[in-house]
Amino acid sequence: MYYNDNTLIYLDGEFVKANEASTDLYSQTLHYGYGVFEGIRAYATEDGTQVFKSHEHYERLKRSAELIQIPFDYDVQALVDATDELLRKNKLTDAYVRPLVFCDPNMTLARPNNVSIMICAWEWGAYLGDKQLRLTVSSYCRPHPRSIKIEAKVCGHYVNSILATNEAKDKGYDEALLLDSDGFLAEGPGANLFFEKDGVLFTPQLGNILPGITRATVLELAEELEMEVQQGLFKPNELFEADSAFYCGTAAEVIGIASVDETVFPKTWKDSLGRKLQDAYSKRVRETSNVLSKN
Ligand code: PMP
């Protein structure tokens, strides 16, 4: 359960009870998926709770809204502060935070005049678990970048993710791997892909994927650890010949991939570059650079 009788959410500038808040069933977002959202994690650190890369997530929320022309008149710092306050009020430490910008009632396909923002948070363990994943290449491809704004985190885009995840699970796999519409490796339904070959890391370039904030953090960490990374367009056979691979995302964090369809990666996870990055990531998110003020 995501909330109980005492849970508060942030809604348009106020903190209200989750079980008393409501929305209009005629919302354009509910009918057409025309809304934008974020997924953020907060971590308990030695000095208190820290929302990891809160500014970056709210900047991406703003950019997502702008890309699909949803009015966004919110101040990023105010949303960062509201998130800190929300966690304090709900006494949450390790938590997942979900902001959502949704539109007013509107049954037309015209752009809305008014939108609302809600932020909720709940305790959430590792999204894809902590075992290495068995993936299957999805029969669904990522939406073509000329069909939608692929860099935006838009509600409706997640139908593609849900279809791919369900298909993978129905076939007995843990998760899907999606290609882009030209057959290049793209990403998971909710995570970005990296793979390792002969000591070098490879990851699909931006353009046909969501520009993941965890992906950016992994690139920073790889640089600090002096690992070579190549970004580009890669075909599935390059992944099948890799030594190891991993997914990364806010909810999934860094998680090893054991196999893709029939291909089992030869390197054990503990010896992989992914494992080093996984350790570095879990340290980085708990570094106390940005701890919420205690009260
Ligand atoms: N790709 C997709 C399709 C996603 O939904 C996500 C999760 N937001 C990611 C990649 C990873 O992005 P981030 O690291 O910003 O969570």
PDB file of C-alpha atoms and ligand atoms in Angstrom:
ATOM      1  CA  MET A   1       0.000   0.000   0.000  1.00  0.00           C
ATOM      2  CA  TYR A   2       1.370   3.400  -0.934  1.00  0.00           C
ATOM      3  CA  TYR A   3      -0.392   5.386   1.773  1.00  0.00           C
ATOM      4  CA  ASN A   4      -2.314   5.068   4.995  1.00  0.00           C
ATOM      5  CA  ASP A   5      -4.851   7.236   6.836  1.00  0.00           C
ATOM      6  CA  ASN A   6      -2.135   9.637   7.990  1.00  0.00           C
ATOM      7  CA  THR A   7      -0.145  10.006   4.789  1.00  0.00           C
ATOM      8  CA  LEU A   8       0.161  13.531   3.428  1.00  0.00           C
ATOM      9  CA  ILE A   9       0.735  14.475  -0.170  1.00  0.00           C
ATOM     10  CA  TYR A  10       1.676  17.829  -1.655  1.00  0.00           C
ATOM     11  CA  LEU A  11      -1.024  19.178  -3.956  1.00  0.00           C
ATOM     12  CA  ASP A  12      -0.796  22.594  -5.593  1.00  0.00           C
ATOM     13  CA  GLY A  13       1.030  24.269  -2.753  1.00  0.00           C
ATOM     14  CA  GLU A  14      -0.643  22.542   0.170  1.00  0.00           C
ATOM     15  CA  PHE A  15      -0.130  19.407   2.176  1.00  0.00           C
ATOM     16  CA  VAL A  16      -3.314  17.345   2.227  1.00  0.00           C
ATOM     17  CA  LYS A  17      -4.262  13.866   3.303  1.00  0.00           C
ATOM     18  CA  ALA A  18      -3.684  11.297   0.559  1.00  0.00           C
ATOM     19  CA  ASN A  19      -6.989   9.577   1.241  1.00  0.00           C
ATOM     20  CA  GLU A  20      -8.924  12.853   1.062  1.00  0.00           C
ATOM     21  CA  ALA A  21      -7.258  14.274  -2.057  1.00  0.00           C
ATOM     22  CA  SER A  22      -9.120  13.756  -5.301  1.00  0.00           C
ATOM     23  CA  THR A  23      -8.910  14.625  -8.942  1.00  0.00           C
ATOM     24  CA  ASP A  24     -11.376  15.204 -11.717  1.00  0.00           C
ATOM     25  CA  LEU A  25     -12.316  12.154 -13.783  1.00  0.00           C
ATOM     26  CA  TYR A  26     -12.433  14.394 -16.853  1.00  0.00           C
ATOM     27  CA  SER A  27      -8.711  15.216 -16.536  1.00  0.00           C
ATOM     28  CA  GLN A  28      -6.998  15.218 -19.913  1.00  0.00           C
ATOM     29  CA  THR A  29      -4.139  13.267 -18.333  1.00  0.00           C
ATOM     30  CA  LEU A  30      -6.356  10.398 -17.261  1.00  0.00           C
ATOM     31  CA  HIS A  31      -7.889  10.018 -20.717  1.00  0.00           C
ATOM     32  CA  TYR A  32      -4.948  10.672 -23.024  1.00  0.00           C
ATOM     33  CA  GLY A  33      -1.827  10.140 -20.898  1.00  0.00           C
ATOM     34  CA  TYR A  34      -0.941  13.808 -21.417  1.00  0.00           C
ATOM     35  CA  GLY A  35       0.959  14.540 -18.226  1.00  0.00           C
ATOM     36  CA  VAL A  36       4.565  14.402 -17.015  1.00  0.00           C
ATOM     37  CA  PHE A  37       6.121  12.848 -13.963  1.00  0.00           C
ATOM     38  CA  GLU A  38       9.341  12.018 -12.152  1.00  0.00           C
ATOM     39  CA  GLY A  39      10.736   9.266  -9.985  1.00  0.00           C
ATOM     40  CA  ILE A  40      13.199  10.364  -7.294  1.00  0.00           C
ATOM     41  CA  ARG A  41      14.802   8.540  -4.383  1.00  0.00           C
ATOM     42  CA  ALA A  42      15.627   9.759  -0.908  1.00  0.00           C
ATOM     43  CA  TYR A  43      18.243   7.970   1.165  1.00  0.00           C
ATOM     44  CA  ALA A  44      18.940   7.785   4.864  1.00  0.00           C
ATOM     45  CA  THR A  45      22.462   9.056   5.451  1.00  0.00           C
ATOM     46  CA  GLU A  46      24.494   9.331   8.641  1.00  0.00           C
ATOM     47  CA  ASP A  47      23.351  12.926   9.003  1.00  0.00           C
ATOM     48  CA  GLY A  48      19.733  12.619   7.962  1.00  0.00           C
ATOM     49  CA  THR A  49      17.690  12.104   4.826  1.00  0.00           C
ATOM     50  CA  GLN A  50      18.988  13.194   1.440  1.00  0.00           C
ATOM     51  CA  VAL A  51      16.939  13.478  -1.729  1.00  0.00           C
ATOM     52  CA  PHE A  52      19.358  12.381  -4.438  1.00  0.00           C
ATOM     53  CA  LYS A  53      19.697  14.836  -7.351  1.00  0.00           C
ATOM     54  CA  SER A  54      16.416  16.511  -6.464  1.00  0.00           C
ATOM     55  CA  HIS A  55      17.168  19.605  -8.589  1.00  0.00           C
ATOM     56  CA  GLU A  56      18.080  17.505 -11.619  1.00  0.00           C
ATOM     57  CA  HIS A  57      14.802  15.597 -11.369  1.00  0.00           C
ATOM     58  CA  TYR A  58      12.672  18.735 -11.062  1.00  0.00           C
ATOM     59  CA  GLU A  59      14.599  20.353 -13.926  1.00  0.00           C
ATOM     60  CA  ARG A  60      13.805  17.275 -16.032  1.00  0.00           C
ATOM     61  CA  LEU A  61      10.142  17.495 -14.968  1.00  0.00           C
ATOM     62  CA  LYS A  62      10.094  21.097 -16.159  1.00  0.00           C
ATOM     63  CA  ARG A  63      11.801  20.194 -19.437  1.00  0.00           C
ATOM     64  CA  SER A  64       9.404  17.265 -19.976  1.00  0.00           C
ATOM     65  CA  ALA A  65       6.453  19.635 -19.541  1.00  0.00           C
ATOM     66  CA  GLU A  66       7.970  22.221 -21.870  1.00  0.00           C
ATOM     67  CA  LEU A  67       8.756  19.628 -24.536  1.00  0.00           C
ATOM     68  CA  ILE A  68       5.121  18.600 -24.747  1.00  0.00           C
ATOM     69  CA  GLN A  69       3.794  22.127 -24.161  1.00  0.00           C
ATOM     70  CA  ILE A  70       2.188  21.583 -20.790  1.00  0.00           C
ATOM     71  CA  PRO A  71       2.295  24.900 -18.893  1.00  0.00           C
ATOM     72  CA  PHE A  72       4.808  24.688 -16.053  1.00  0.00           C
ATOM     73  CA  ASP A  73       4.839  27.756 -13.826  1.00  0.00           C
ATOM     74  CA  TYR A  74       6.438  26.118 -10.819  1.00  0.00           C
ATOM     75  CA  ASP A  75       9.688  27.175  -9.271  1.00  0.00           C
ATOM     76  CA  VAL A  76      12.134  24.277  -9.193  1.00  0.00           C
ATOM     77  CA  GLN A  77      13.595  25.291  -5.813  1.00  0.00           C
ATOM     78  CA  ALA A  78      10.092  25.503  -4.316  1.00  0.00           C
ATOM     79  CA  LEU A  79       9.404  21.932  -5.493  1.00  0.00           C
ATOM     80  CA  VAL A  80      12.715  20.744  -4.052  1.00  0.00           C
ATOM     81  CA  ASP A  81      11.784  22.379  -0.727  1.00  0.00           C
ATOM     82  CA  ALA A  82       8.259  20.944  -0.844  1.00  0.00           C
ATOM     83  CA  THR A  83       9.732  17.475  -1.332  1.00  0.00           C
ATOM     84  CA  ASP A  84      11.979  17.861   1.724  1.00  0.00           C
ATOM     85  CA  GLU A  85       8.977  19.038   3.727  1.00  0.00           C
ATOM     86  CA  LEU A  86       6.829  16.158   2.487  1.00  0.00           C
ATOM     87  CA  LEU A  87       9.413  13.609   3.641  1.00  0.00           C
ATOM     88  CA  ARG A  88       9.704  15.303   7.032  1.00  0.00           C
ATOM     89  CA  LYS A  89       5.943  15.454   7.507  1.00  0.00           C
ATOM     90  CA  ASN A  90       5.558  11.774   6.621  1.00  0.00           C
ATOM     91  CA  LYS A  91       8.649  10.822   8.662  1.00  0.00           C
ATOM     92  CA  LEU A  92      10.128   9.064   5.646  1.00  0.00           C
ATOM     93  CA  THR A  93      13.847   8.419   5.298  1.00  0.00           C
ATOM     94  CA  ASP A  94      14.581   5.848   2.581  1.00  0.00           C
ATOM     95  CA  ALA A  95      11.770   6.683   0.179  1.00  0.00           C
ATOM     96  CA  TYR A  96      10.653   6.946  -3.413  1.00  0.00           C
ATOM     97  CA  VAL A  97       9.184  10.304  -4.436  1.00  0.00           C
ATOM     98  CA  ARG A  98       6.694  10.670  -7.271  1.00  0.00           C
ATOM     99  CA  PRO A  99       5.851  14.143  -8.611  1.00  0.00           C
ATOM    100  CA  LEU A 100       3.118  14.272 -11.272  1.00  0.00           C
ATOM    101  CA  VAL A 101       1.933  17.239 -13.322  1.00  0.00           C
ATOM    102  CA  PHE A 102      -1.590  16.574 -14.524  1.00  0.00           C
ATOM    103  CA  CYS A 103      -4.064  18.543 -16.589  1.00  0.00           C
ATOM    104  CA  ASP A 104      -7.469  20.022 -15.925  1.00  0.00           C
ATOM    105  CA  PRO A 105     -10.692  18.519 -17.283  1.00  0.00           C
ATOM    106  CA  ASN A 106     -10.518  18.712 -21.058  1.00  0.00           C
ATOM    107  CA  MET A 107     -11.944  16.184 -23.467  1.00  0.00           C
ATOM    108  CA  THR A 108     -10.446  17.886 -26.512  1.00  0.00           C
ATOM    109  CA  LEU A 109      -6.951  17.324 -27.806  1.00  0.00           C
ATOM    110  CA  ALA A 110      -6.090  21.005 -27.376  1.00  0.00           C
ATOM    111  CA  ARG A 111      -3.432  22.135 -24.955  1.00  0.00           C
ATOM    112  CA  PRO A 112      -4.724  22.767 -21.398  1.00  0.00           C
ATOM    113  CA  ASN A 113      -4.842  26.141 -19.688  1.00  0.00           C
ATOM    114  CA  ASN A 114      -4.399  24.853 -16.184  1.00  0.00           C
ATOM    115  CA  VAL A 115      -2.471  22.061 -14.611  1.00  0.00           C
ATOM    116  CA  SER A 116      -1.936  20.734 -11.106  1.00  0.00           C
ATOM    117  CA  ILE A 117       1.060  19.227  -9.434  1.00  0.00           C
ATOM    118  CA  MET A 118       1.076  16.517  -6.830  1.00  0.00           C
ATOM    119  CA  ILE A 119       4.015  14.963  -5.030  1.00  0.00           C
ATOM    120  CA  CYS A 120       3.684  11.768  -3.046  1.00  0.00           C
ATOM    121  CA  ALA A 121       6.272   9.526  -1.403  1.00  0.00           C
ATOM    122  CA  TRP A 122       6.425   6.047   0.037  1.00  0.00           C
ATOM    123  CA  GLU A 123       8.945   3.471   1.205  1.00  0.00           C
ATOM    124  CA  TRP A 124      10.008   1.342  -1.735  1.00  0.00           C
ATOM    125  CA  GLY A 125      12.677  -1.351  -1.884  1.00  0.00           C
ATOM    126  CA  ALA A 126      14.843  -2.090  -4.928  1.00  0.00           C
ATOM    127  CA  TYR A 127      12.437  -1.943  -7.875  1.00  0.00           C
ATOM    128  CA  LEU A 128      13.886  -4.860  -9.836  1.00  0.00           C
ATOM    129  CA  GLY A 129      15.037  -6.742  -6.729  1.00  0.00           C
ATOM    130  CA  ASP A 130      18.687  -7.428  -6.000  1.00  0.00           C
ATOM    131  CA  LYS A 131      19.277 -10.591  -8.055  1.00  0.00           C
ATOM    132  CA  GLN A 132      20.825 -10.299 -11.489  1.00  0.00           C
ATOM    133  CA  LEU A 133      18.200 -10.018 -14.159  1.00  0.00           C
ATOM    134  CA  ARG A 134      17.212 -12.437 -16.911  1.00  0.00           C
ATOM    135  CA  LEU A 135      16.120 -10.251 -19.817  1.00  0.00           C
ATOM    136  CA  THR A 136      14.417 -10.903 -23.113  1.00  0.00           C
ATOM    137  CA  VAL A 137      14.550  -8.676 -26.174  1.00  0.00           C
ATOM    138  CA  SER A 138      11.055  -7.263 -26.469  1.00  0.00           C
ATOM    139  CA  SER A 139       8.865  -7.613 -29.531  1.00  0.00           C
ATOM    140  CA  TYR A 140       7.908  -3.982 -28.807  1.00  0.00           C
ATOM    141  CA  CYS A 141      10.348  -1.261 -29.858  1.00  0.00           C
ATOM    142  CA  ARG A 142      10.729   2.110 -28.153  1.00  0.00           C
ATOM    143  CA  PRO A 143       8.495   4.777 -29.676  1.00  0.00           C
ATOM    144  CA  HIS A 144      10.012   6.502 -32.686  1.00  0.00           C
ATOM    145  CA  PRO A 145      11.484   9.889 -31.688  1.00  0.00           C
ATOM    146  CA  ARG A 146       9.412  11.481 -34.447  1.00  0.00           C
ATOM    147  CA  SER A 147       6.207  10.086 -32.914  1.00  0.00           C
ATOM    148  CA  ILE A 148       6.711  11.501 -29.439  1.00  0.00           C
ATOM    149  CA  LYS A 149       9.214  13.497 -27.387  1.00  0.00           C
ATOM    150  CA  ILE A 150      11.330  10.571 -26.313  1.00  0.00           C
ATOM    151  CA  GLU A 151      13.487  12.633 -23.899  1.00  0.00           C
ATOM    152  CA  ALA A 152      10.383  13.655 -21.945  1.00  0.00           C
ATOM    153  CA  LYS A 153       9.049  11.544 -19.093  1.00  0.00           C
ATOM    154  CA  VAL A 154       5.443  11.543 -20.231  1.00  0.00           C
ATOM    155  CA  CYS A 155       2.700   9.448 -18.612  1.00  0.00           C
ATOM    156  CA  GLY A 156       1.409   8.007 -21.894  1.00  0.00           C
ATOM    157  CA  HIS A 157       4.843   6.760 -22.977  1.00  0.00           C
ATOM    158  CA  TYR A 158       4.675   4.206 -20.201  1.00  0.00           C
ATOM    159  CA  VAL A 159       2.083   2.117 -21.999  1.00  0.00           C
ATOM    160  CA  ASN A 160       5.023   0.977 -24.149  1.00  0.00           C
ATOM    161  CA  SER A 161       6.984   0.130 -20.971  1.00  0.00           C
ATOM    162  CA  ILE A 162       4.073  -1.738 -19.409  1.00  0.00           C
ATOM    163  CA  LEU A 163       3.469  -3.803 -22.559  1.00  0.00           C
ATOM    164  CA  ALA A 164       7.150  -4.747 -22.749  1.00  0.00           C
ATOM    165  CA  THR A 165       7.384  -5.647 -19.038  1.00  0.00           C
ATOM    166  CA  ASN A 166       4.224  -7.734 -19.139  1.00  0.00           C
ATOM    167  CA  GLU A 167       5.362  -9.574 -22.246  1.00  0.00           C
ATOM    168  CA  ALA A 168       8.742 -10.367 -20.648  1.00  0.00           C
ATOM    169  CA  LYS A 169       7.150 -11.601 -17.415  1.00  0.00           C
ATOM    170  CA  ASP A 170       4.580 -13.682 -19.306  1.00  0.00           C
ATOM    171  CA  LYS A 171       7.492 -15.396 -21.075  1.00  0.00           C
ATOM    172  CA  GLY A 172       9.118 -16.138 -17.702  1.00  0.00           C
ATOM    173  CA  TYR A 173      11.813 -13.436 -17.774  1.00  0.00           C
ATOM    174  CA  ASP A 174      12.436 -10.764 -15.135  1.00  0.00           C
ATOM    175  CA  GLU A 175      12.354  -7.779 -17.454  1.00  0.00           C
ATOM    176  CA  ALA A 176      12.418  -6.632 -21.088  1.00  0.00           C
ATOM    177  CA  LEU A 177      15.095  -4.992 -23.196  1.00  0.00           C
ATOM    178  CA  LEU A 178      13.788  -2.706 -25.913  1.00  0.00           C
ATOM    179  CA  LEU A 179      15.411  -1.818 -29.212  1.00  0.00           C
ATOM    180  CA  ASP A 180      14.738   1.434 -31.007  1.00  0.00           C
ATOM    181  CA  SER A 181      12.754   1.523 -34.235  1.00  0.00           C
ATOM    182  CA  ASP A 182      15.969   1.031 -36.265  1.00  0.00           C
ATOM    183  CA  GLY A 183      16.916  -2.097 -34.311  1.00  0.00           C
ATOM    184  CA  PHE A 184      19.627  -0.512 -32.158  1.00  0.00           C
ATOM    185  CA  LEU A 185      19.842  -1.251 -28.431  1.00  0.00           C
ATOM    186  CA  ALA A 186      17.762   1.328 -26.569  1.00  0.00           C
ATOM    187  CA  GLU A 187      16.836   0.776 -22.902  1.00  0.00           C
ATOM    188  CA  GLY A 188      14.695  -1.126 -20.442  1.00  0.00           C
ATOM    189  CA  PRO A 189      11.072  -0.211 -19.694  1.00  0.00           C
ATOM    190  CA  GLY A 190      12.320   1.926 -16.780  1.00  0.00           C
ATOM    191  CA  ALA A 191      16.121   1.834 -16.839  1.00  0.00           C
ATOM    192  CA  ASN A 192      19.133   2.572 -19.041  1.00  0.00           C
ATOM    193  CA  LEU A 193      21.534  -0.068 -20.350  1.00  0.00           C
ATOM    194  CA  PHE A 194      25.319  -0.426 -20.034  1.00  0.00           C
ATOM    195  CA  PHE A 195      27.498  -3.337 -21.111  1.00  0.00           C
ATOM    196  CA  GLU A 196      31.157  -4.217 -20.740  1.00  0.00           C
ATOM    197  CA  LYS A 197      33.489  -5.729 -23.345  1.00  0.00           C
ATOM    198  CA  ASP A 198      37.270  -6.135 -22.943  1.00  0.00           C
ATOM    199  CA  GLY A 199      37.390  -3.642 -20.060  1.00  0.00           C
ATOM    200  CA  VAL A 200      35.429  -0.896 -21.872  1.00  0.00           C
ATOM    201  CA  LEU A 201      31.888   0.200 -21.051  1.00  0.00           C
ATOM    202  CA  PHE A 202      29.308   0.852 -23.763  1.00  0.00           C
ATOM    203  CA  THR A 203      25.951   2.588 -23.474  1.00  0.00           C
ATOM    204  CA  PRO A 204      23.387   3.717 -26.053  1.00  0.00           C
ATOM    205  CA  GLN A 205      23.804   7.394 -26.909  1.00  0.00           C
ATOM    206  CA  LEU A 206      21.124   9.968 -26.140  1.00  0.00           C
ATOM    207  CA  GLY A 207      18.546  10.546 -28.835  1.00  0.00           C
ATOM    208  CA  ASN A 208      16.365   7.447 -28.750  1.00  0.00           C
ATOM    209  CA  ILE A 209      16.297   6.944 -24.969  1.00  0.00           C
ATOM    210  CA  LEU A 210      15.253   8.713 -21.787  1.00  0.00           C
ATOM    211  CA  PRO A 211      18.243  10.751 -20.575  1.00  0.00           C
ATOM    212  CA  GLY A 212      18.497   8.961 -17.252  1.00  0.00           C
ATOM    213  CA  ILE A 213      19.770  10.824 -14.225  1.00  0.00           C
ATOM    214  CA  THR A 214      21.263   7.573 -12.928  1.00  0.00           C
ATOM    215  CA  ARG A 215      22.922   7.072 -16.336  1.00  0.00           C
ATOM    216  CA  ALA A 216      24.511  10.511 -15.918  1.00  0.00           C
ATOM    217  CA  THR A 217      25.657   9.598 -12.395  1.00  0.00           C
ATOM    218  CA  VAL A 218      27.115   6.302 -13.638  1.00  0.00           C
ATOM    219  CA  LEU A 219      29.010   8.211 -16.352  1.00  0.00           C
ATOM    220  CA  GLU A 220      30.396  10.581 -13.680  1.00  0.00           C
ATOM    221  CA  LEU A 221      31.424   7.661 -11.473  1.00  0.00           C
ATOM    222  CA  ALA A 222      32.997   5.786 -14.402  1.00  0.00           C
ATOM    223  CA  GLU A 223      35.086   8.854 -15.154  1.00  0.00           C
ATOM    224  CA  GLU A 224      36.152   9.165 -11.515  1.00  0.00           C
ATOM    225  CA  LEU A 225      37.100   5.473 -11.539  1.00  0.00           C
ATOM    226  CA  GLU A 226      38.994   6.001 -14.810  1.00  0.00           C
ATOM    227  CA  MET A 227      36.864   3.565 -16.769  1.00  0.00           C
ATOM    228  CA  GLU A 228      36.586   4.054 -20.522  1.00  0.00           C
ATOM    229  CA  VAL A 229      33.016   4.539 -21.737  1.00  0.00           C
ATOM    230  CA  GLN A 230      31.795   4.683 -25.321  1.00  0.00           C
ATOM    231  CA  GLN A 231      28.374   6.080 -26.148  1.00  0.00           C
ATOM    232  CA  GLY A 232      26.938   5.177 -29.525  1.00  0.00           C
ATOM    233  CA  LEU A 233      24.479   3.140 -31.519  1.00  0.00           C
ATOM    234  CA  PHE A 234      24.916  -0.561 -30.892  1.00  0.00           C
ATOM    235  CA  LYS A 235      23.234  -3.605 -32.395  1.00  0.00           C
ATOM    236  CA  PRO A 236      22.003  -6.488 -30.200  1.00  0.00           C
ATOM    237  CA  ASN A 237      24.842  -8.783 -31.347  1.00  0.00           C
ATOM    238  CA  GLU A 238      27.321  -6.404 -29.667  1.00  0.00           C
ATOM    239  CA  LEU A 239      25.479  -6.969 -26.392  1.00  0.00           C
ATOM    240  CA  PHE A 240      25.368 -10.746 -26.966  1.00  0.00           C
ATOM    241  CA  GLU A 241      29.169 -10.726 -27.255  1.00  0.00           C
ATOM    242  CA  ALA A 242      29.637  -8.626 -24.098  1.00  0.00           C
ATOM    243  CA  ASP A 243      31.365  -9.805 -20.921  1.00  0.00           C
ATOM    244  CA  SER A 244      28.753  -8.332 -18.559  1.00  0.00           C
ATOM    245  CA  ALA A 245      25.902  -5.832 -18.520  1.00  0.00           C
ATOM    246  CA  PHE A 246      23.708  -3.843 -16.167  1.00  0.00           C
ATOM    247  CA  TYR A 247      20.649  -1.643 -15.965  1.00  0.00           C
ATOM    248  CA  CYS A 248      20.528   1.621 -14.047  1.00  0.00           C
ATOM    249  CA  GLY A 249      17.691   3.890 -13.015  1.00  0.00           C
ATOM    250  CA  THR A 250      16.426   5.754  -9.985  1.00  0.00           C
ATOM    251  CA  ALA A 251      14.052   2.979  -8.931  1.00  0.00           C
ATOM    252  CA  ALA A 252      16.269   0.077 -10.076  1.00  0.00           C
ATOM    253  CA  GLU A 253      19.560   1.723  -8.978  1.00  0.00           C
ATOM    254  CA  VAL A 254      22.445  -0.301 -10.519  1.00  0.00           C
ATOM    255  CA  ILE A 255      21.506  -3.918 -11.140  1.00  0.00           C
ATOM    256  CA  GLY A 256      23.414  -6.649 -12.932  1.00  0.00           C
ATOM    257  CA  ILE A 257      22.039  -8.484 -15.968  1.00  0.00           C
ATOM    258  CA  ALA A 258      22.759 -12.225 -15.935  1.00  0.00           C
ATOM    259  CA  SER A 259      21.424 -13.049 -19.397  1.00  0.00           C
ATOM    260  CA  VAL A 260      19.526 -11.781 -22.419  1.00  0.00           C
ATOM    261  CA  ASP A 261      17.377 -14.510 -23.994  1.00  0.00           C
ATOM    262  CA  GLU A 262      19.738 -17.507 -24.471  1.00  0.00           C
ATOM    263  CA  THR A 263      22.944 -15.522 -23.929  1.00  0.00           C
ATOM    264  CA  VAL A 264      24.480 -15.760 -20.455  1.00  0.00           C
ATOM    265  CA  PHE A 265      27.206 -13.186 -19.814  1.00  0.00           C
ATOM    266  CA  PRO A 266      30.522 -14.910 -19.065  1.00  0.00           C
ATOM    267  CA  LYS A 267      31.896 -12.545 -16.405  1.00  0.00           C
ATOM    268  CA  THR A 268      30.671 -13.090 -12.863  1.00  0.00           C
ATOM    269  CA  TRP A 269      28.974 -10.001 -11.491  1.00  0.00           C
ATOM    270  CA  LYS A 270      31.427  -9.591  -8.631  1.00  0.00           C
ATOM    271  CA  ASP A 271      34.317  -9.222 -11.123  1.00  0.00           C
ATOM    272  CA  SER A 272      32.510  -6.826 -13.460  1.00  0.00           C
ATOM    273  CA  LEU A 273      32.858  -3.070 -13.912  1.00  0.00           C
ATOM    274  CA  GLY A 274      29.122  -2.905 -13.190  1.00  0.00           C
ATOM    275  CA  ARG A 275      29.722  -4.232  -9.695  1.00  0.00           C
ATOM    276  CA  LYS A 276      32.317  -1.515  -9.001  1.00  0.00           C
ATOM    277  CA  LEU A 277      29.860   1.093 -10.247  1.00  0.00           C
ATOM    278  CA  GLN A 278      27.065  -0.437  -8.175  1.00  0.00           C
ATOM    279  CA  ASP A 279      29.193  -0.030  -5.030  1.00  0.00           C
ATOM    280  CA  ALA A 280      30.227   3.485  -6.002  1.00  0.00           C
ATOM    281  CA  TYR A 281      26.595   4.411  -6.719  1.00  0.00           C
ATOM    282  CA  SER A 282      25.341   3.172  -3.392  1.00  0.00           C
ATOM    283  CA  LYS A 283      28.055   5.232  -1.668  1.00  0.00           C
ATOM    284  CA  ARG A 284      27.365   8.332  -3.773  1.00  0.00           C
ATOM    285  CA  VAL A 285      23.654   8.423  -2.994  1.00  0.00           C
ATOM    286  CA  ARG A 286      24.431   8.348   0.730  1.00  0.00           C
ATOM    287  CA  GLU A 287      27.116  11.035   0.690  1.00  0.00           C
ATOM    288  CA  THR A 288      25.949  13.808   2.924  1.00  0.00           C
ATOM    289  CA  SER A 289      26.227  16.763   0.577  1.00  0.00           C
ATOM    290  CA  ASN A 290      22.616  17.763   0.593  1.00  0.00           C
ATOM    291  CA  VAL A 291      21.037  16.515   3.777  1.00  0.00           C
ATOM    292  CA  LEU A 292      17.592  17.851   4.708  1.00  0.00           C
ATOM    293  CA  SER A 293      17.683  20.263   7.609  1.00  0.00           C
ATOM    294  CA  LYS A 294      16.873  18.327  10.738  1.00  0.00           C
ATOM    295  CA  ASN A 295      14.051  19.291  13.048  1.00  0.00           C
TER     296      ASN A 295
HETATM  297  N1  PMP B   1      14.579   4.822 -19.177  1.00  0.00           N
HETATM  298  C1  PMP B   1      13.262   4.835 -18.905  1.00  0.00           C
HETATM  299  C2  PMP B   1      12.304   4.493 -19.986  1.00  0.00           C
HETATM  300  C3  PMP B   1      12.823   5.171 -17.613  1.00  0.00           C
HETATM  301  O1  PMP B   1      11.517   5.184 -17.322  1.00  0.00           O
HETATM  302  C4  PMP B   1      13.758   5.473 -16.606  1.00  0.00           C
HETATM  303  C5  PMP B   1      13.290   5.800 -15.217  1.00  0.00           C
HETATM  304  N2  PMP B   1      13.015   7.167 -15.084  1.00  0.00           N
HETATM  305  C6  PMP B   1      15.116   5.460 -16.948  1.00  0.00           C
HETATM  306  C7  PMP B   1      15.499   5.126 -18.247  1.00  0.00           C
HETATM  307  C8  PMP B   1      16.158   5.823 -15.936  1.00  0.00           C
HETATM  308  O2  PMP B   1      16.080   7.196 -15.634  1.00  0.00           O
HETATM  309  P1  PMP B   1      16.516   7.765 -14.229  1.00  0.00           P
HETATM  310  O3  PMP B   1      17.893   7.270 -13.984  1.00  0.00           O
HETATM  311  O4  PMP B   1      16.469   9.229 -14.410  1.00  0.00           O
HETATM  312  O5  PMP B   1      15.561   7.259 -13.216  1.00  0.00           O
END
